[in-house]
């Protein structure tokens, strides 16, 4: 193959060789410029994606630490008292007793609570506190009252099943 190329090159006249050499240099320069421009564009895109990936890696590390902390925490134990007594006590502890309209217990693992006019933030805090006692919200109806921040709540609470 090299012999054939050498023969083709030597069969050309010196002006043709000069034109071919100049054309080769021009094609090489254009190809080099195009490759450099493509590499520069790819470098910019890669720097942007590296920043994003570093942020995601930091978030994953943080979540892994939180996951490990939660796995190491002792499991929450259900209260040995019946659910009605437990919910009644939590209402009193949270200072929501004055807003409690009704507390019914259709069975040992289900309670229906009705609050007349309770602050929505206090309600959310109270429900979040029940999670530590393995009590979950099964059904809920929340209606906004005319006073900003106050709501009327009817909720069914059930004891969470052990997994």
PDB file of C-alpha atoms in Angstrom:
ATOM      1  CA  UNK A   1       0.000   0.000   0.000  1.00  0.00           C
ATOM      2  CA  UNK A   2       2.821   2.433   0.840  1.00  0.00           C
ATOM      3  CA  UNK A   3       4.546   1.488  -2.397  1.00  0.00           C
ATOM      4  CA  UNK A   4       1.413   2.379  -4.374  1.00  0.00           C
ATOM      5  CA  UNK A   5       1.063   5.724  -2.571  1.00  0.00           C
ATOM      6  CA  UNK A   6       4.746   6.503  -3.147  1.00  0.00           C
ATOM      7  CA  UNK A   7       4.398   5.630  -6.840  1.00  0.00           C
ATOM      8  CA  UNK A   8       1.274   7.842  -7.161  1.00  0.00           C
ATOM      9  CA  UNK A   9       3.109  10.701  -5.428  1.00  0.00           C
ATOM     10  CA  UNK A  10       6.217  10.415  -7.613  1.00  0.00           C
ATOM     11  CA  UNK A  11       4.093  10.233 -10.776  1.00  0.00           C
ATOM     12  CA  UNK A  12       2.820  13.760 -10.064  1.00  0.00           C
ATOM     13  CA  UNK A  13       4.603  16.818 -11.329  1.00  0.00           C
ATOM     14  CA  UNK A  14       6.193  19.176  -8.766  1.00  0.00           C
ATOM     15  CA  UNK A  15       3.393  21.830  -9.098  1.00  0.00           C
ATOM     16  CA  UNK A  16       0.741  19.119  -8.543  1.00  0.00           C
ATOM     17  CA  UNK A  17       2.659  17.880  -5.497  1.00  0.00           C
ATOM     18  CA  UNK A  18       2.727  21.429  -4.103  1.00  0.00           C
ATOM     19  CA  UNK A  19      -1.044  21.851  -4.630  1.00  0.00           C
ATOM     20  CA  UNK A  20      -1.737  18.484  -3.001  1.00  0.00           C
ATOM     21  CA  UNK A  21       0.510  19.349  -0.052  1.00  0.00           C
ATOM     22  CA  UNK A  22      -1.218  22.737   0.441  1.00  0.00           C
ATOM     23  CA  UNK A  23      -4.660  21.113   0.187  1.00  0.00           C
ATOM     24  CA  UNK A  24      -3.580  18.485   2.734  1.00  0.00           C
ATOM     25  CA  UNK A  25      -2.404  21.210   5.102  1.00  0.00           C
ATOM     26  CA  UNK A  26      -5.681  23.149   4.708  1.00  0.00           C
ATOM     27  CA  UNK A  27      -7.817  20.034   5.292  1.00  0.00           C
ATOM     28  CA  UNK A  28      -5.673  19.134   8.298  1.00  0.00           C
ATOM     29  CA  UNK A  29      -5.966  22.652   9.761  1.00  0.00           C
ATOM     30  CA  UNK A  30      -9.753  22.749   9.269  1.00  0.00           C
ATOM     31  CA  UNK A  31     -10.125  19.297  10.807  1.00  0.00           C
ATOM     32  CA  UNK A  32      -7.938  20.308  13.777  1.00  0.00           C
ATOM     33  CA  UNK A  33      -9.954  23.534  14.321  1.00  0.00           C
ATOM     34  CA  UNK A  34     -13.244  21.618  14.171  1.00  0.00           C
ATOM     35  CA  UNK A  35     -12.009  19.011  16.653  1.00  0.00           C
ATOM     36  CA  UNK A  36     -10.744  21.691  19.059  1.00  0.00           C
ATOM     37  CA  UNK A  37     -14.076  23.563  18.900  1.00  0.00           C
ATOM     38  CA  UNK A  38     -16.010  20.339  19.569  1.00  0.00           C
ATOM     39  CA  UNK A  39     -13.714  19.482  22.472  1.00  0.00           C
ATOM     40  CA  UNK A  40     -14.148  22.967  23.981  1.00  0.00           C
ATOM     41  CA  UNK A  41     -17.949  22.691  23.740  1.00  0.00           C
ATOM     42  CA  UNK A  42     -17.883  19.244  25.345  1.00  0.00           C
ATOM     43  CA  UNK A  43     -15.623  20.582  28.124  1.00  0.00           C
ATOM     44  CA  UNK A  44     -18.143  23.296  29.004  1.00  0.00           C
ATOM     45  CA  UNK A  45     -20.969  20.747  29.122  1.00  0.00           C
ATOM     46  CA  UNK A  46     -18.912  18.360  31.252  1.00  0.00           C
ATOM     47  CA  UNK A  47     -17.997  21.084  33.760  1.00  0.00           C
ATOM     48  CA  UNK A  48     -21.699  21.917  34.164  1.00  0.00           C
ATOM     49  CA  UNK A  49     -22.624  18.266  34.639  1.00  0.00           C
ATOM     50  CA  UNK A  50     -19.783  17.723  37.139  1.00  0.00           C
ATOM     51  CA  UNK A  51     -21.177  20.526  39.309  1.00  0.00           C
ATOM     52  CA  UNK A  52     -24.639  18.955  39.205  1.00  0.00           C
ATOM     53  CA  UNK A  53     -23.272  15.491  39.937  1.00  0.00           C
ATOM     54  CA  UNK A  54     -21.256  16.761  42.901  1.00  0.00           C
ATOM     55  CA  UNK A  55     -24.402  18.348  44.375  1.00  0.00           C
ATOM     56  CA  UNK A  56     -26.296  15.087  43.876  1.00  0.00           C
ATOM     57  CA  UNK A  57     -23.468  13.101  45.474  1.00  0.00           C
ATOM     58  CA  UNK A  58     -23.460  15.420  48.489  1.00  0.00           C
ATOM     59  CA  UNK A  59     -27.227  15.011  48.832  1.00  0.00           C
ATOM     60  CA  UNK A  60     -26.918  11.216  48.580  1.00  0.00           C
ATOM     61  CA  UNK A  61     -24.214  11.210  51.250  1.00  0.00           C
ATOM     62  CA  UNK A  62     -26.460  13.263  53.524  1.00  0.00           C
ATOM     63  CA  UNK A  63     -29.390  10.926  52.900  1.00  0.00           C
ATOM     64  CA  UNK A  64     -27.185   7.889  53.565  1.00  0.00           C
ATOM     65  CA  UNK A  65     -26.171   9.350  56.927  1.00  0.00           C
ATOM     66  CA  UNK A  66     -29.827  10.020  57.782  1.00  0.00           C
ATOM     67  CA  UNK A  67     -30.777   6.504  56.696  1.00  0.00           C
ATOM     68  CA  UNK A  68     -28.056   5.030  58.879  1.00  0.00           C
ATOM     69  CA  UNK A  69     -29.179   7.153  61.831  1.00  0.00           C
ATOM     70  CA  UNK A  70     -32.784   6.031  61.384  1.00  0.00           C
ATOM     71  CA  UNK A  71     -31.795   2.368  61.089  1.00  0.00           C
ATOM     72  CA  UNK A  72     -29.767   2.626  64.302  1.00  0.00           C
ATOM     73  CA  UNK A  73     -32.653   4.226  66.233  1.00  0.00           C
ATOM     74  CA  UNK A  74     -34.663   1.834  68.371  1.00  0.00           C
ATOM     75  CA  UNK A  75     -38.048   0.962  66.893  1.00  0.00           C
ATOM     76  CA  UNK A  76     -41.014   2.813  68.302  1.00  0.00           C
ATOM     77  CA  UNK A  77     -43.120   0.658  70.525  1.00  0.00           C
ATOM     78  CA  UNK A  78     -46.865   0.836  70.644  1.00  0.00           C
ATOM     79  CA  UNK A  79     -48.391   1.988  73.866  1.00  0.00           C
ATOM     80  CA  UNK A  80     -49.913  -0.830  75.872  1.00  0.00           C
ATOM     81  CA  UNK A  81     -52.932   1.336  76.711  1.00  0.00           C
ATOM     82  CA  UNK A  82     -55.961   1.278  74.507  1.00  0.00           C
ATOM     83  CA  UNK A  83     -56.004   3.735  71.624  1.00  0.00           C
ATOM     84  CA  UNK A  84     -58.767   5.936  73.032  1.00  0.00           C
ATOM     85  CA  UNK A  85     -56.845   6.551  76.280  1.00  0.00           C
ATOM     86  CA  UNK A  86     -53.636   7.193  74.356  1.00  0.00           C
ATOM     87  CA  UNK A  87     -55.257   9.731  72.001  1.00  0.00           C
ATOM     88  CA  UNK A  88     -57.079  11.429  74.895  1.00  0.00           C
ATOM     89  CA  UNK A  89     -53.766  11.820  76.734  1.00  0.00           C
ATOM     90  CA  UNK A  90     -52.013  13.222  73.655  1.00  0.00           C
ATOM     91  CA  UNK A  91     -54.808  15.750  73.152  1.00  0.00           C
ATOM     92  CA  UNK A  92     -54.318  16.970  76.722  1.00  0.00           C
ATOM     93  CA  UNK A  93     -50.510  17.069  76.404  1.00  0.00           C
ATOM     94  CA  UNK A  94     -50.747  19.137  73.226  1.00  0.00           C
ATOM     95  CA  UNK A  95     -53.132  21.624  74.814  1.00  0.00           C
ATOM     96  CA  UNK A  96     -55.918  20.843  72.341  1.00  0.00           C
ATOM     97  CA  UNK A  97     -58.473  19.617  74.903  1.00  0.00           C
ATOM     98  CA  UNK A  98     -60.444  22.882  74.762  1.00  0.00           C
ATOM     99  CA  UNK A  99     -60.943  22.447  70.994  1.00  0.00           C
ATOM    100  CA  UNK A 100     -61.897  18.755  71.138  1.00  0.00           C
ATOM    101  CA  UNK A 101     -65.614  18.352  70.424  1.00  0.00           C
ATOM    102  CA  UNK A 102     -65.911  14.583  70.359  1.00  0.00           C
ATOM    103  CA  UNK A 103     -63.793  11.450  70.785  1.00  0.00           C
ATOM    104  CA  UNK A 104     -65.373   8.131  69.795  1.00  0.00           C
ATOM    105  CA  UNK A 105     -63.791   4.679  69.754  1.00  0.00           C
ATOM    106  CA  UNK A 106     -65.691   2.284  67.451  1.00  0.00           C
ATOM    107  CA  UNK A 107     -63.191  -0.452  68.404  1.00  0.00           C
ATOM    108  CA  UNK A 108     -59.918  -0.902  70.315  1.00  0.00           C
ATOM    109  CA  UNK A 109     -57.703   0.016  67.347  1.00  0.00           C
ATOM    110  CA  UNK A 110     -59.736   2.890  65.884  1.00  0.00           C
ATOM    111  CA  UNK A 111     -60.670   6.346  67.207  1.00  0.00           C
ATOM    112  CA  UNK A 112     -62.681   9.166  65.625  1.00  0.00           C
ATOM    113  CA  UNK A 113     -61.767  12.672  66.828  1.00  0.00           C
ATOM    114  CA  UNK A 114     -63.632  15.889  66.056  1.00  0.00           C
ATOM    115  CA  UNK A 115     -62.045  19.271  66.699  1.00  0.00           C
ATOM    116  CA  UNK A 116     -64.193  22.415  66.504  1.00  0.00           C
ATOM    117  CA  UNK A 117     -61.784  25.288  65.907  1.00  0.00           C
ATOM    118  CA  UNK A 118     -58.139  24.268  66.123  1.00  0.00           C
ATOM    119  CA  UNK A 119     -55.050  25.995  64.752  1.00  0.00           C
ATOM    120  CA  UNK A 120     -53.938  24.105  61.670  1.00  0.00           C
ATOM    121  CA  UNK A 121     -50.260  24.212  62.724  1.00  0.00           C
ATOM    122  CA  UNK A 122     -51.142  22.731  66.131  1.00  0.00           C
ATOM    123  CA  UNK A 123     -53.186  20.001  64.440  1.00  0.00           C
ATOM    124  CA  UNK A 124     -50.262  19.041  62.162  1.00  0.00           C
ATOM    125  CA  UNK A 125     -47.855  19.011  65.108  1.00  0.00           C
ATOM    126  CA  UNK A 126     -50.240  16.804  67.104  1.00  0.00           C
ATOM    127  CA  UNK A 127     -50.656  14.318  64.228  1.00  0.00           C
ATOM    128  CA  UNK A 128     -46.865  14.169  63.752  1.00  0.00           C
ATOM    129  CA  UNK A 129     -46.482  13.411  67.468  1.00  0.00           C
ATOM    130  CA  UNK A 130     -48.858  10.466  67.196  1.00  0.00           C
ATOM    131  CA  UNK A 131     -46.538   8.774  64.688  1.00  0.00           C
ATOM    132  CA  UNK A 132     -44.077   8.005  67.494  1.00  0.00           C
ATOM    133  CA  UNK A 133     -46.860   6.072  69.215  1.00  0.00           C
ATOM    134  CA  UNK A 134     -47.522   4.088  66.013  1.00  0.00           C
ATOM    135  CA  UNK A 135     -50.852   5.798  65.458  1.00  0.00           C
ATOM    136  CA  UNK A 136     -51.623   6.831  61.904  1.00  0.00           C
ATOM    137  CA  UNK A 137     -54.231   8.969  60.225  1.00  0.00           C
ATOM    138  CA  UNK A 138     -56.665   6.740  58.327  1.00  0.00           C
ATOM    139  CA  UNK A 139     -59.222   9.292  57.107  1.00  0.00           C
ATOM    140  CA  UNK A 140     -59.575  13.010  57.585  1.00  0.00           C
ATOM    141  CA  UNK A 141     -61.833  15.930  56.642  1.00  0.00           C
ATOM    142  CA  UNK A 142     -60.445  19.424  57.245  1.00  0.00           C
ATOM    143  CA  UNK A 143     -62.515  22.555  56.689  1.00  0.00           C
ATOM    144  CA  UNK A 144     -61.125  26.069  56.856  1.00  0.00           C
ATOM    145  CA  UNK A 145     -62.952  28.424  59.188  1.00  0.00           C
ATOM    146  CA  UNK A 146     -63.505  32.144  58.660  1.00  0.00           C
ATOM    147  CA  UNK A 147     -60.722  32.965  61.151  1.00  0.00           C
ATOM    148  CA  UNK A 148     -57.349  32.655  59.388  1.00  0.00           C
ATOM    149  CA  UNK A 149     -55.333  29.655  60.551  1.00  0.00           C
ATOM    150  CA  UNK A 150     -58.251  27.873  62.246  1.00  0.00           C
ATOM    151  CA  UNK A 151     -59.795  24.699  60.915  1.00  0.00           C
ATOM    152  CA  UNK A 152     -62.490  22.205  61.814  1.00  0.00           C
ATOM    153  CA  UNK A 153     -61.234  18.629  61.719  1.00  0.00           C
ATOM    154  CA  UNK A 154     -62.884  15.216  61.730  1.00  0.00           C
ATOM    155  CA  UNK A 155     -60.318  12.420  61.649  1.00  0.00           C
ATOM    156  CA  UNK A 156     -60.161   8.676  62.017  1.00  0.00           C
ATOM    157  CA  UNK A 157     -57.012   7.404  63.714  1.00  0.00           C
ATOM    158  CA  UNK A 158     -55.907   3.777  63.732  1.00  0.00           C
ATOM    159  CA  UNK A 159     -53.117   1.880  65.439  1.00  0.00           C
ATOM    160  CA  UNK A 160     -50.425   1.069  62.875  1.00  0.00           C
ATOM    161  CA  UNK A 161     -49.912  -2.606  62.216  1.00  0.00           C
ATOM    162  CA  UNK A 162     -46.495  -4.058  63.133  1.00  0.00           C
ATOM    163  CA  UNK A 163     -44.436  -4.907  60.057  1.00  0.00           C
TER     164      UNK A 163
END
